[in-house]
Coordinates of C-alpha atoms in Angstrom, one line a residue:
X1 CA 0.2 0.0 0.0
X2 CA 1.3 3.5 -0.8
X3 CA 0.0 7.0 0.6
X4 CA -2.3 8.3 -1.9
X5 CA -1.0 11.8 -1.1
X6 CA 2.8 11.4 -1.0
X7 CA 3.3 7.9 -2.6
X8 CA 5.3 6.7 0.6
X9 CA 5.0 3.1 1.3
X10 CA 5.7 4.0 5.1
X11 CA 2.3 3.1 6.0
X12 CA 1.1 2.0 9.5
X13 CA -2.7 0.5 10.5
X14 CA -3.6 2.7 13.2
X15 CA -7.1 1.7 14.0
X16 CA -9.6 -1.2 12.9
X17 CA -13.1 -0.9 14.3
X18 CA -16.4 0.8 14.0
X19 CA -16.5 4.5 13.4
X20 CA -19.0 7.4 13.2
X21 CA -21.2 7.0 10.1
X22 CA -23.0 10.0 9.7
X23 CA -24.1 12.1 12.7
X24 CA -23.3 11.8 16.5
X25 CA -24.3 8.3 17.9
X26 CA -24.5 6.5 14.2
X27 CA -21.6 4.3 14.0
X28 CA -20.7 1.5 11.0
X29 CA -22.1 -2.0 11.4
X30 CA -18.7 -3.5 10.5
X31 CA -15.1 -2.5 11.3
X32 CA -13.4 0.0 9.3
X33 CA -9.4 0.3 8.8
X34 CA -7.9 3.5 9.3
X35 CA -4.3 4.0 7.9
X36 CA -1.7 6.7 8.7
X37 CA 1.4 7.6 6.7
X38 CA 4.4 8.0 8.6
X39 CA 6.0 10.4 6.4
X40 CA 3.2 13.0 5.5
X41 CA 1.2 12.1 8.6
X42 CA -2.1 12.2 6.5
X43 CA -4.7 9.4 8.1
X44 CA -7.6 7.9 5.8
X45 CA -9.6 4.9 4.8
X46 CA -10.6 3.0 2.1
X47 CA -14.5 3.3 2.6
X48 CA -15.2 5.4 -0.3
X49 CA -18.4 5.4 -2.2
X50 CA -18.3 4.4 -5.9
X51 CA -21.1 7.4 -6.7
X52 CA -19.5 9.8 -4.2
X53 CA -20.3 12.8 -6.5
X54 CA -23.9 11.7 -6.9
X55 CA -24.3 11.1 -3.1
X56 CA -23.0 14.8 -2.3
X57 CA -25.5 16.0 -5.1
X58 CA -28.4 14.2 -3.3
X59 CA -30.2 15.0 -0.2
X60 CA -28.8 11.8 1.4
X61 CA -25.5 13.4 2.4
X62 CA -27.3 16.0 4.5
X63 CA -29.6 13.8 6.0
X64 CA -27.4 11.5 7.1
X65 CA -24.8 14.0 8.5
X66 CA -27.3 16.8 9.9
X67 CA -30.5 15.2 9.9
X68 CA -32.2 17.3 7.3
X69 CA -31.4 19.1 4.1
X70 CA -34.0 22.0 4.5
X71 CA -32.9 25.7 4.4
X72 CA -33.6 26.9 7.7
X73 CA -32.1 24.0 9.7
X74 CA -28.7 24.7 7.7
X75 CA -29.0 28.1 9.0
X76 CA -29.7 27.3 12.5
X77 CA -26.6 25.1 12.3
X78 CA -24.1 27.0 10.3
X79 CA -24.9 30.7 11.0
X80 CA -22.9 30.7 14.4
X81 CA -19.9 29.2 12.4
X82 CA -19.7 32.5 10.3
X83 CA -18.1 34.2 13.1
X84 CA -15.3 31.5 13.0
X85 CA -14.7 32.0 9.4
X86 CA -14.0 35.9 9.7
X87 CA -11.8 34.7 12.6
X88 CA -9.5 32.9 9.9
X89 CA -10.0 35.2 6.8
X90 CA -10.3 38.9 8.4
X91 CA -13.1 41.1 6.7
X92 CA -10.7 43.4 4.7
X93 CA -9.6 40.8 2.2
X94 CA -13.0 40.7 0.5
X95 CA -13.9 44.1 -0.1
X96 CA -14.7 44.7 -4.2
X97 CA -12.7 41.4 -4.6
X98 CA -14.3 38.7 -6.9
X99 CA -14.9 35.8 -4.2
X100 CA -15.7 31.9 -4.5
X101 CA -16.7 29.8 -2.0
X102 CA -16.2 26.2 -2.3
X103 CA -18.7 24.0 -0.5
X104 CA -20.8 26.8 0.5
X105 CA -24.2 25.0 1.6
X106 CA -27.0 27.4 1.5
X107 CA -24.5 30.3 1.7
X108 CA -24.7 31.2 5.1
X109 CA -21.0 32.9 4.9
X110 CA -21.6 34.2 1.6
X111 CA -24.8 35.9 2.6
X112 CA -22.6 38.2 4.6
X113 CA -19.8 38.7 2.0
X114 CA -22.3 40.0 -0.9
X115 CA -22.4 43.3 0.5
X116 CA -19.0 44.1 0.2
X117 CA -17.5 41.7 -2.5
X118 CA -17.8 43.0 -6.2
X119 CA -18.7 39.2 -7.3
X120 CA -19.4 36.1 -5.5
X121 CA -19.3 32.4 -6.9
X122 CA -21.0 29.8 -4.9
X123 CA -19.6 26.4 -5.5
X124 CA -21.8 23.8 -4.0
X125 CA -22.4 20.1 -4.9
X126 CA -26.2 19.8 -3.7
X127 CA -28.6 20.3 -5.8
X128 CA -31.3 21.3 -3.3
X129 CA -28.9 24.1 -1.9
X130 CA -27.9 25.3 -5.4
X131 CA -31.5 26.2 -6.3
X132 CA -31.6 28.0 -2.9
X133 CA -28.6 29.9 -4.0
X134 CA -29.9 30.6 -7.4
X135 CA -32.8 32.1 -5.9
X136 CA -30.9 34.5 -3.7
X137 CA -28.9 35.6 -6.9
X138 CA -25.6 34.0 -6.4
X139 CA -23.8 32.6 -9.4
X140 CA -23.6 28.8 -9.0
X141 CA -21.5 25.8 -9.6
X142 CA -21.6 22.1 -8.7
X143 CA -18.0 21.8 -8.5
X144 CA -14.9 23.9 -8.8
X145 CA -14.2 22.3 -12.3
X146 CA -17.3 23.4 -13.7
X147 CA -16.8 27.1 -13.0
X148 CA -13.3 27.0 -14.7
X149 CA -14.5 27.8 -18.3
X150 CA -16.2 31.1 -16.7
X151 CA -13.7 31.9 -14.0
X152 CA -10.3 30.6 -14.2
X153 CA -7.7 33.3 -13.5
X154 CA -10.1 35.6 -12.4
X155 CA -11.1 35.0 -8.3
X156 CA -9.0 37.1 -6.0
X157 CA -10.3 35.2 -3.0
X158 CA -11.4 31.6 -2.7
X159 CA -12.4 30.2 0.5
X160 CA -13.2 26.4 1.5
X161 CA -14.3 25.3 5.0
X162 CA -14.7 21.5 5.9
X163 CA -14.7 20.3 2.5
X164 CA -11.5 18.9 1.5
X165 CA -11.6 16.2 3.8
X166 CA -14.7 14.9 1.9
X167 CA -13.2 14.9 -1.6
X168 CA -11.8 11.6 -3.2
X169 CA -8.9 13.6 -4.7
X170 CA -7.5 16.4 -2.6
X171 CA -4.5 17.2 -5.0
X172 CA -7.0 17.9 -7.8
X173 CA -9.3 19.8 -5.7
X174 CA -6.6 22.3 -4.7
X175 CA -5.2 22.3 -8.4
X176 CA -8.8 23.5 -9.5
X177 CA -8.6 26.3 -6.7
X178 CA -5.3 27.3 -8.0
X179 CA -6.5 27.5 -11.6
X180 CA -9.5 29.4 -10.5
X181 CA -7.3 32.1 -8.8
X182 CA -5.9 35.0 -10.4
X183 CA -2.2 35.7 -10.0
X184 CA -1.6 37.1 -6.6
X185 CA -4.8 35.6 -5.5
X186 CA -5.4 34.2 -2.1
X187 CA -7.1 30.7 -1.0
X188 CA -7.9 30.0 2.5
X189 CA -8.7 26.4 3.2
X190 CA -9.9 25.1 6.7
X191 CA -10.2 21.6 7.8
X192 CA -10.2 19.4 11.2
X193 CA -7.2 18.1 12.5
X194 CA -6.6 14.9 14.3
X195 CA -6.7 17.0 17.5
X196 CA -3.8 15.5 19.3
X197 CA -4.8 16.8 22.7
X198 CA -8.1 15.0 22.7
X199 CA -6.7 11.8 21.4
X200 CA -4.2 11.9 24.2
X201 CA -6.8 12.2 26.7
X202 CA -9.5 10.2 25.5
X203 CA -7.6 7.5 22.9
X204 CA -10.1 5.1 21.1
X205 CA -13.0 6.6 22.9
X206 CA -12.5 9.9 20.8
X207 CA -11.6 8.2 17.5
X208 CA -14.4 6.0 17.4
X209 CA -17.4 8.1 18.6
X210 CA -16.2 11.5 16.5
X211 CA -12.7 11.5 14.7
X212 CA -12.7 8.8 12.5
X213 CA -15.8 9.2 10.1
X214 CA -16.8 7.3 6.7
X215 CA -17.7 10.9 5.3
X216 CA -14.7 12.3 6.4
X217 CA -12.0 10.6 3.8
X218 CA -9.0 12.3 4.9
X219 CA -7.6 13.7 8.3
X220 CA -4.8 16.2 7.4
X221 CA -1.8 17.0 9.3
X222 CA 0.2 20.3 8.7
X223 CA 2.7 18.5 6.4
X224 CA 0.3 16.8 4.4
X225 CA -1.5 20.0 3.5
X226 CA 1.6 21.7 2.7
X227 CA 2.7 19.0 0.5
X228 CA -0.5 19.0 -1.4
X229 CA -0.4 22.7 -2.0
X230 CA 3.3 22.5 -3.2
X231 CA 2.1 19.9 -5.6
X232 CA -0.9 22.1 -6.7
X233 CA 1.4 24.9 -7.9
X234 CA 1.1 27.3 -4.7
X235 CA 4.5 29.0 -3.7
X236 CA 3.7 30.6 -0.7
X237 CA 2.0 28.7 2.1
X238 CA 1.2 29.5 5.8
X239 CA -0.5 27.6 8.3
X240 CA -2.3 28.3 11.5
X241 CA -4.1 26.1 14.1
X242 CA -7.1 27.1 15.6
X243 CA -9.2 25.5 18.8
X244 CA -13.0 25.9 18.1
X245 CA -14.1 23.8 21.2
X246 CA -13.3 25.0 24.9
X247 CA -11.9 23.4 27.8
X248 CA -15.6 22.7 29.0
X249 CA -15.6 20.4 25.7
X250 CA -12.5 18.3 27.0
X251 CA -13.9 18.0 30.6
X252 CA -17.1 16.9 29.4
X253 CA -15.7 14.2 27.4
X254 CA -13.4 13.1 30.2
X255 CA -16.5 13.1 32.6
X256 CA -18.9 11.2 30.3
X257 CA -17.2 9.8 27.5
X258 CA -19.2 11.4 25.1
X259 CA -19.5 14.2 22.6
X260 CA -22.2 17.0 23.2
X261 CA -21.2 16.7 27.4
X262 CA -19.7 19.9 27.9
X263 CA -19.5 21.3 31.4
X264 CA -21.7 24.1 31.7
X265 CA -21.0 27.9 32.1
X266 CA -19.8 29.7 35.2
X267 CA -17.6 26.5 36.0
X268 CA -14.9 27.9 33.5
X269 CA -14.1 31.6 33.1
X270 CA -13.7 33.1 29.7
X271 CA -9.9 34.1 30.3
X272 CA -9.3 30.4 31.3
X273 CA -11.0 29.3 28.3
X274 CA -9.3 31.7 26.0
X275 CA -5.9 30.7 27.1
X276 CA -6.8 26.9 26.7
X277 CA -7.9 27.6 23.0
X278 CA -4.7 30.1 22.4
X279 CA -2.3 27.7 23.9
X280 CA -3.8 24.7 21.9
X281 CA -3.3 26.8 18.8
X282 CA 0.3 28.0 19.5
X283 CA 1.3 24.2 20.4
X284 CA -0.3 23.0 17.2
X285 CA -2.7 20.9 19.6
X286 CA -6.0 22.7 18.3
X287 CA -8.8 20.9 16.3
X288 CA -8.8 23.0 13.4
X289 CA -6.2 24.0 10.9
X290 CA -6.3 26.8 8.2
X291 CA -3.8 26.7 5.1
X292 CA -3.3 30.2 3.7
X293 CA -2.4 29.8 0.0
X294 CA -0.8 32.6 -2.5
X295 CA -0.7 32.1 -6.3

């Protein structure tokens, strides 16, 4: 076996058991083997649907992951993530620029950008969500490759959050984004990490109940993201870690051995929580990684 990203044969089987299959509390009926490349550190599994594109275009994906695929449900779940995305991107980068968001869902993030960007391109495989975006007046495409005939070399800023871990070919995914960007354009791509601090504290419980998922085909490291971006043609590459979940989340996991069991407010002060998140990010132990790429 070779690593699908860097072609190394230095591969290790790190887990073989049931993993999450969709939303929290849903698991596979059989064991799934998880592999890690000991050279680039990427983690993956082989449980890839043959009709992966069709799956993402249908309602089944969102139904399995989030319980529904309706517009208002999407906003309830994802509007609050917009502030996090602006934490990763800042705001000034978008003004009077041509912007593309890859994997935009119903456009919770793009709704806030359309007032300042000169043009907004929405890339989303879900046919249901594309119809919603069309009704909002956005220019929509199912995949970046489909947008290339119209927009290659014309996008100033491309964003993509929580998408690259789902695609069958991350190198092709980054390569299409590179082609989409104008010279000097910026891509900002975010994805969950292997969350070292949680794995050290909880081990297999955390891996089985949250981290390893049939719908996350990849779990990237800084090195594997950097190597993929380099192969895709990017020269300037920067990486930053962000801790999205607070100290109360870790303590709740330790207490109940389950997700969504966060220790309540009042026990942990905002200052303590901010220090915890900051230290996780600075030490590279955080649960989210963002790569900043310039063409």
